[in-house]
Short mmCIF file of C-alpha atoms and ligand atoms in Angstrom, two decimals:
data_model
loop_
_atom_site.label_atom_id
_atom_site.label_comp_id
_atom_site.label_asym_id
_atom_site.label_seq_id
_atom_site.Cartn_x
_atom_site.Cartn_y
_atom_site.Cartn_z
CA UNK K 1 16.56 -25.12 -30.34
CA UNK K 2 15.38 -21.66 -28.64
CA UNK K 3 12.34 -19.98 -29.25
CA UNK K 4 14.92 -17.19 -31.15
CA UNK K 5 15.26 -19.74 -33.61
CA UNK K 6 12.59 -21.71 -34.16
CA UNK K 7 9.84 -20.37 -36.66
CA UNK K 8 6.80 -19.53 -34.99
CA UNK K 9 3.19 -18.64 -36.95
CA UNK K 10 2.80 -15.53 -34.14
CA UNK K 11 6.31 -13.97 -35.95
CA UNK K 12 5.95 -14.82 -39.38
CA UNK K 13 2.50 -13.53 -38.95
CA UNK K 14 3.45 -10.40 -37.19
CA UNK K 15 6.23 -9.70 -39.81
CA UNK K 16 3.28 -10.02 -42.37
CA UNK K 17 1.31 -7.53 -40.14
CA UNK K 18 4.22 -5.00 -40.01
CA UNK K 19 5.09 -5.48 -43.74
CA UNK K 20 1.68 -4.72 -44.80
CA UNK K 21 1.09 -1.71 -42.11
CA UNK K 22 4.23 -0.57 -43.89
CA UNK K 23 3.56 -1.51 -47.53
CA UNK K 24 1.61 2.11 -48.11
CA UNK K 25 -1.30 -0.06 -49.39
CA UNK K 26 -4.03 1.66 -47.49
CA UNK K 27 -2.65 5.55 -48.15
CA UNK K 28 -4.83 6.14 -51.02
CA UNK K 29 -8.11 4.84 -49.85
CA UNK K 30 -11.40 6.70 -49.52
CA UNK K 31 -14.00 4.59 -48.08
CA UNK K 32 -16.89 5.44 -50.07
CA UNK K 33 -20.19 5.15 -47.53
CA UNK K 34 -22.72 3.94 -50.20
CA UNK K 35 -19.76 1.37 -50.97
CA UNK K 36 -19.02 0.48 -47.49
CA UNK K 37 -22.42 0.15 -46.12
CA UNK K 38 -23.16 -1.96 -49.92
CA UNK K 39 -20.07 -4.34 -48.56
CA UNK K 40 -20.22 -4.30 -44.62
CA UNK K 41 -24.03 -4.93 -44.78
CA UNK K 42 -24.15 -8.28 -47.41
CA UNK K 43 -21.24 -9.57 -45.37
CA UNK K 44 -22.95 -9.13 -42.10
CA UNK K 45 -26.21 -10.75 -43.91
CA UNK K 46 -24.00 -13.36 -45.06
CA UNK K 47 -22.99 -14.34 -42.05
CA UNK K 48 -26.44 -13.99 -40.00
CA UNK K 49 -27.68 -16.12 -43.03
CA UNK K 50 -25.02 -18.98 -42.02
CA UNK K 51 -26.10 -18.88 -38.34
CA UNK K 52 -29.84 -19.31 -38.70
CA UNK K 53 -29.61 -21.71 -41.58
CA UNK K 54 -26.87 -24.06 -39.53
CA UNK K 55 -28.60 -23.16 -36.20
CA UNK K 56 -24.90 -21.96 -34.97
CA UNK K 57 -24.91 -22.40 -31.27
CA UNK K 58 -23.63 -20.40 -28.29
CA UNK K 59 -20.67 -22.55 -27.92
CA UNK K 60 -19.55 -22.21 -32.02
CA UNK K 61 -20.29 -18.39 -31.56
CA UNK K 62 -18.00 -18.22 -28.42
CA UNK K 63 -15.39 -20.35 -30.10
CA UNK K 64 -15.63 -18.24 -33.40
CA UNK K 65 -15.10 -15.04 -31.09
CA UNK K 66 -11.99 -16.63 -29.38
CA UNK K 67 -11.17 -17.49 -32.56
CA UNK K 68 -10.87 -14.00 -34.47
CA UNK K 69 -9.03 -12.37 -31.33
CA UNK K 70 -6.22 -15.10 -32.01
CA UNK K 71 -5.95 -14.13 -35.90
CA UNK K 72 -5.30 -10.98 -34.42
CA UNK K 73 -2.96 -12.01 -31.56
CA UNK K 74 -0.51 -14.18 -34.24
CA UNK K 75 -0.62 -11.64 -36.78
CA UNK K 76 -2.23 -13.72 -38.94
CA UNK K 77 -4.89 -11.18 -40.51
CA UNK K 78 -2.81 -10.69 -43.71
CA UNK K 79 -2.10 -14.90 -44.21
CA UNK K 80 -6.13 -15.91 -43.27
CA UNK K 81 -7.31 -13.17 -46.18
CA UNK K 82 -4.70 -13.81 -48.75
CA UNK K 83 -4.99 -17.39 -48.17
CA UNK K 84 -8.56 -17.95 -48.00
CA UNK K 85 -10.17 -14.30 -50.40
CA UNK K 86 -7.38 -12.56 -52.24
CA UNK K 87 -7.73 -15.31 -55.01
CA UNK K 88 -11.52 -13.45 -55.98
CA UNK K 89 -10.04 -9.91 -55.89
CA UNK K 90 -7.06 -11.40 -58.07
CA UNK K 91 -9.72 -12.59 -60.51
CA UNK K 92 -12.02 -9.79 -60.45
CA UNK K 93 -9.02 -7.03 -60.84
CA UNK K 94 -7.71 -9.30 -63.60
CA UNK K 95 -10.46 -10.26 -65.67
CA UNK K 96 -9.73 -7.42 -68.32
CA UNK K 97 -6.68 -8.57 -69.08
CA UNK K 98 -5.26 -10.54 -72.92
CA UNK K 99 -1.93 -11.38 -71.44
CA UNK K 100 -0.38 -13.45 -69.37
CA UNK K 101 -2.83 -14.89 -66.31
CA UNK K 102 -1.71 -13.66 -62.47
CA UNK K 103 -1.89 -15.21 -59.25
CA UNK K 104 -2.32 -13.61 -55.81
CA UNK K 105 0.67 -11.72 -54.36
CA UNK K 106 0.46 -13.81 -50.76
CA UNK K 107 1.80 -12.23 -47.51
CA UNK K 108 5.88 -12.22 -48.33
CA UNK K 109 6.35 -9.67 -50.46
CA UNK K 110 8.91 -6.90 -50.35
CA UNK K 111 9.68 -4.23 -52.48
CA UNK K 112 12.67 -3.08 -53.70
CA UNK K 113 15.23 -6.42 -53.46
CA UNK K 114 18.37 -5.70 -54.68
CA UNK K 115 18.76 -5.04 -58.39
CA UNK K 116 20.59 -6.87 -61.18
CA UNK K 117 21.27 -7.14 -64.75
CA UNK K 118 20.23 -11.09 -66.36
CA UNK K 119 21.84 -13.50 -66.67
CA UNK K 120 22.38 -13.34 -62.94
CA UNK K 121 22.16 -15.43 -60.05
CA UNK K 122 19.65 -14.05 -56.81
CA UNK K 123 21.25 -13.67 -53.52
CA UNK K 124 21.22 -17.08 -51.42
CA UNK K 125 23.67 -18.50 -49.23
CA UNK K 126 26.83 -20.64 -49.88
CA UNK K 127 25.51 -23.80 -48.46
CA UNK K 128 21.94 -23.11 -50.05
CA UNK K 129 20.14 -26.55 -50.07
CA UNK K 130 18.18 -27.71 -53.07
CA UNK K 131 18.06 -28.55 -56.84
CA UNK K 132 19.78 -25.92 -58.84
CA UNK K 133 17.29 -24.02 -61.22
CA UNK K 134 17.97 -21.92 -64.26
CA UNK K 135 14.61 -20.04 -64.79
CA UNK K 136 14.83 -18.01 -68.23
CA UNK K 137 12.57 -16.79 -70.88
CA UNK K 138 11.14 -13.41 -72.72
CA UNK K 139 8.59 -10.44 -71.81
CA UNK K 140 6.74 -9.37 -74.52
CA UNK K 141 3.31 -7.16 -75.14
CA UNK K 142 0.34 -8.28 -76.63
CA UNK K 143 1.06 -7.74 -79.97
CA UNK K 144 4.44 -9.38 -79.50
CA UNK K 145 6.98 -6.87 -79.31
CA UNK K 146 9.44 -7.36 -76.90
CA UNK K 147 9.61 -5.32 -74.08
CA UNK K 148 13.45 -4.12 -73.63
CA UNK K 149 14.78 -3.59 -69.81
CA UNK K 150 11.65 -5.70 -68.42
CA UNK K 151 11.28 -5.37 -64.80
CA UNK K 152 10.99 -8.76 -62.80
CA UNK K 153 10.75 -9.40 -59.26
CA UNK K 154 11.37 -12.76 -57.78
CA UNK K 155 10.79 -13.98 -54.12
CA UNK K 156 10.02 -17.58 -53.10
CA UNK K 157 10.59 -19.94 -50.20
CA UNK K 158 14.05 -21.86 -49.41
CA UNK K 159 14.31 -25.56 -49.70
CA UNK K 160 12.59 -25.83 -46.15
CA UNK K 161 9.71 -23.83 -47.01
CA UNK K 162 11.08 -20.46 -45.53
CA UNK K 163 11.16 -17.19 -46.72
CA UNK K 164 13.69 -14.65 -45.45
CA UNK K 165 12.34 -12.13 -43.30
CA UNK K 166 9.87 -14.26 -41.74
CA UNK K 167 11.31 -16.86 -40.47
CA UNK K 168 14.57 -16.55 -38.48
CA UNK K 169 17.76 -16.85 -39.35
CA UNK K 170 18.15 -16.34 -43.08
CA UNK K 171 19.63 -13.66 -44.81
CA UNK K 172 17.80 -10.89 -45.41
CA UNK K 173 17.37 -10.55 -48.84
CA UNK K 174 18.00 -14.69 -49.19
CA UNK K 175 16.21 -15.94 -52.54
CA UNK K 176 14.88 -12.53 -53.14
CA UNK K 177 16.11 -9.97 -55.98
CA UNK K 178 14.87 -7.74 -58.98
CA UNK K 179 16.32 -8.61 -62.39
CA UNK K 180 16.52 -6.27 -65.53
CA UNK K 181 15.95 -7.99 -68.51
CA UNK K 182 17.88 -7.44 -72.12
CA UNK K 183 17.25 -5.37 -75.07
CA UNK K 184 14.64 -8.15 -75.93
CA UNK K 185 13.22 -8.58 -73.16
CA UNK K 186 15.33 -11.88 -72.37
CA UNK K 187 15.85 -12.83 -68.85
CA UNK K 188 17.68 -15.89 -67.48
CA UNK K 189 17.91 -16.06 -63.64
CA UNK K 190 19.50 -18.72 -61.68
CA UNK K 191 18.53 -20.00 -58.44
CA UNK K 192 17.16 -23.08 -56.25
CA UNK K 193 13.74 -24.81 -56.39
CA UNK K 194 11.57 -23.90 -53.63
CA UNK K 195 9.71 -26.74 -51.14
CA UNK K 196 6.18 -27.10 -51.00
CA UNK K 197 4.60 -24.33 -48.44
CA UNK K 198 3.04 -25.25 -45.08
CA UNK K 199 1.01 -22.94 -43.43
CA UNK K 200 2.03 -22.47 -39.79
CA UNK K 201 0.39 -25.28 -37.80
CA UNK K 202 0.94 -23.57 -34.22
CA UNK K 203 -0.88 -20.37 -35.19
CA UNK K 204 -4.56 -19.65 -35.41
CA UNK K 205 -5.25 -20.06 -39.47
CA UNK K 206 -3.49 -23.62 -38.48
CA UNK K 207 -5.75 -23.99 -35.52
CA UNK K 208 -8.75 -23.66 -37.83
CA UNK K 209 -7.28 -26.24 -40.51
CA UNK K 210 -6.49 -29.07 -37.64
CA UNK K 211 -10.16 -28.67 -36.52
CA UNK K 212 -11.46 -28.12 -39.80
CA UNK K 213 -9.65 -31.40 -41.34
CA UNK K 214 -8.29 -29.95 -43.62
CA UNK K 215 -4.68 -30.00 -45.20
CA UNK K 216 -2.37 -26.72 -44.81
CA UNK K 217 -0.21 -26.80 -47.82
CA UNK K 218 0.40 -25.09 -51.27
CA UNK K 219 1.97 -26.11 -53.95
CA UNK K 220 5.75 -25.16 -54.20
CA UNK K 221 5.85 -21.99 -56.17
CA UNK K 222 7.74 -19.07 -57.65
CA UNK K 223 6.38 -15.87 -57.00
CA UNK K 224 7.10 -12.83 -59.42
CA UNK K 225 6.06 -9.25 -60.21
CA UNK K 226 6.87 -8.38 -64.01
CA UNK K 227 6.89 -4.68 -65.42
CA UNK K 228 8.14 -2.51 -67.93
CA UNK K 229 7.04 0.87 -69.20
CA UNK K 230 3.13 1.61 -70.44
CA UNK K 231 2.23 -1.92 -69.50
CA UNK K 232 -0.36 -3.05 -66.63
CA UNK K 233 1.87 -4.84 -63.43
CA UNK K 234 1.95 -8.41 -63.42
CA UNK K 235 1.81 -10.10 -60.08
CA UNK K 236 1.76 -14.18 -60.36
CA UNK K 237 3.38 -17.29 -59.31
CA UNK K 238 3.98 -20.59 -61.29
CA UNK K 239 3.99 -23.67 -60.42
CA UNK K 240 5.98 -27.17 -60.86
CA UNK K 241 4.19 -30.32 -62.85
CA UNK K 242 3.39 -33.13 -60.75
CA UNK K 243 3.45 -31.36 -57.54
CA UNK K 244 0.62 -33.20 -55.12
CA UNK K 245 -0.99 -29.54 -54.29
CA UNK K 246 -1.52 -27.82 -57.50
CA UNK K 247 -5.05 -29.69 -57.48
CA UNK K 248 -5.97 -28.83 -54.59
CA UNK K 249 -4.03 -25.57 -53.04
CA UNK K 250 -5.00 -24.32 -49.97
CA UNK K 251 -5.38 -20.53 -51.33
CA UNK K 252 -6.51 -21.66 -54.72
CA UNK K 253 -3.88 -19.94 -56.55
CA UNK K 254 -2.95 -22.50 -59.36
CA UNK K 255 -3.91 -21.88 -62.82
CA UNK K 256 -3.17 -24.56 -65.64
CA UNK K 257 -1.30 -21.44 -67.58
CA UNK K 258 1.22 -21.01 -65.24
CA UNK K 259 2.76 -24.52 -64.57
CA UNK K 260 6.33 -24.23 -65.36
CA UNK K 261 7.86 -27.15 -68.19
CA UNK K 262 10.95 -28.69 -66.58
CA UNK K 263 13.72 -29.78 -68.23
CA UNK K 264 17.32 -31.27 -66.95
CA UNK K 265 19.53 -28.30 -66.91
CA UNK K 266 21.82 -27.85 -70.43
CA UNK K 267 24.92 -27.18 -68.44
CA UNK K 268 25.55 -28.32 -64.80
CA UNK K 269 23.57 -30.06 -62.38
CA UNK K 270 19.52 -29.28 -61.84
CA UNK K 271 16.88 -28.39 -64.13
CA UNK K 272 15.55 -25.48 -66.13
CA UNK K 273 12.70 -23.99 -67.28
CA UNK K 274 11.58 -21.12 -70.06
CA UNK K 275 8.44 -19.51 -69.63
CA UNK K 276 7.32 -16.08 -71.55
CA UNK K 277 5.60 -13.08 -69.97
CA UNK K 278 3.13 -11.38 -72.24
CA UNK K 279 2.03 -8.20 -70.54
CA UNK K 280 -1.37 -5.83 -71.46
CA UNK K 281 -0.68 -2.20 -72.00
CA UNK K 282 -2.22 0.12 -69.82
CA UNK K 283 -5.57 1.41 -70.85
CA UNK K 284 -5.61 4.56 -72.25
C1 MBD T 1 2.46 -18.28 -49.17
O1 MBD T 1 3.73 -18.58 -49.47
C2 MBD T 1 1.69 -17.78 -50.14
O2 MBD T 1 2.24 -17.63 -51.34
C3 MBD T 1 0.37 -17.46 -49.89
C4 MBD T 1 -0.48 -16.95 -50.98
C5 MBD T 1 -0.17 -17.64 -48.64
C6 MBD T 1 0.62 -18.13 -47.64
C7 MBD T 1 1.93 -18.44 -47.91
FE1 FE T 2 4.30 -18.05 -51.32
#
């Protein structure tokens, strides 16, 4: 194969990098001084805490420096922080909530995937590999009303472990979409299981797993943003029973409440699964 088509970490970590310069996240922030000086200084402590205590050498300070510049070089700022942190900001931004439990958003999303009514099937290609899976159930508020036209985004990775638009040569918008649900908030979506997901071995987070011993994979999962008017966003993933990583994910993003119940599909071949959104209205 040529390098054009062979998945790399450096461009699926650069795509993350250019996705996330894009993503507008950062538009709205004022740094704060008393904040920043509150956060920059205990994490500098924190660290000059680690190298006295462990005695950290010239050689593991030199190899930590060469270190960080490769994040940088592969791209791989937005996978090392969502991997290894965005799990406590998930909690901590989510501990309010009486709904449904979250899970981290991860480096791959992308806004606006085509839209379409449910029942539909997302966009994926003729020959798309994997078990067929019919993924249905109902958004609803806390107090149980249903929540008509219900927004939800779906994006996970292909039977390989790939997601379109970062790794080559899938179609753009490949096991991506946004789906409207019905009047009651009933949504039934069909598409393919995803593979367990590797992180990159050949770029620096992978470099830092090798050496560290430790294992690179997450669970297989679906990942989803769920909406709908007045009601706080929803970003989470769920998971699939008796998967080997959901004990022990490498971005500790499993929760017991959302692994999926699989069933053998009602009508054709695969399996499905119901699972129901209950979203928090926003705070007035
Ligand atoms: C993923 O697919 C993912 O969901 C996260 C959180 C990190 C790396 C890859
Ligand atoms: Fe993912």
């Amino acid at each position: 194969m040529s390098t054009e088509t062979t998945a790399s970490a450096a461009a699926s970590g650069n795509a993350a990098t250019d996705r996330f310069r894009q993503s507008g996240k950062t538009s709205a922030i004022q740094a704060d001084v008393e904040r920043v000086n509150l956060l920059a200084s205990k994490l500098i402590k924190a660290a000059n805490d680690i190298v006295l205590e462990e005695r950290v050498s010239y050689d593991e300070f030199n190899a930590l420096k060469a270190w960080l510049i490769k994040v940088g070089e592969d791209g791989e700022w937005p996978l090392f922080l969502d991997v290894w942190l965005e799990h406590s900001v998930e909690e901590v931004a989510t501990d309010h909530r009486e709904g449904n439990k979250g899970s981290i958003e991860g480096p791959y999303y992308i806004p606006e995937a085509p839209e379409q009514k449910t029942p539909a099937t997302i966009s994926m290609r003729e020959d798309e590999q994997g078990t067929p899976l019919l993924f249905q159930g109902q958004v609803r508020s806390t107090d149980g009303s249903a929540l008509s036209n219900a927004k939800i985004e779906l994006w996970h990775a292909d039977e390989e472990g790939f997601y379109s638009q970062f790794a080559p040569n899938i179609p753009e918008w490949n096991l991506r979409g946004t789906f409207i649900a019905d009047e009651e908030g009933n949504f039934q979506i069909n598409t393919m299981q995803p593979a367990p997901y590797q992180i990159p071995t050949d770029g620096a987070c992978g470099q830092l797993i090798a050496a560290a011993g430790w294992h690179a994979w997450r669970p297989a999962h679906l990942h989803l943003k769920v909406s709908a008017p007045g009601h706080e966003l929803l970003t989470a993933q769920l998971y699939f029973p008796g998967d080997a990583h959901n004990d022990d994910d490498i971005a500790t993003a499993v929760k017991p409440e959302l692994l999926l119940e699989i069933q053998p599909a009602a009508e054709g071949a695969g399996v499905q699964t119901t699972y129901d959104f209950v979203l928090d209205p926003e705070a007035k």
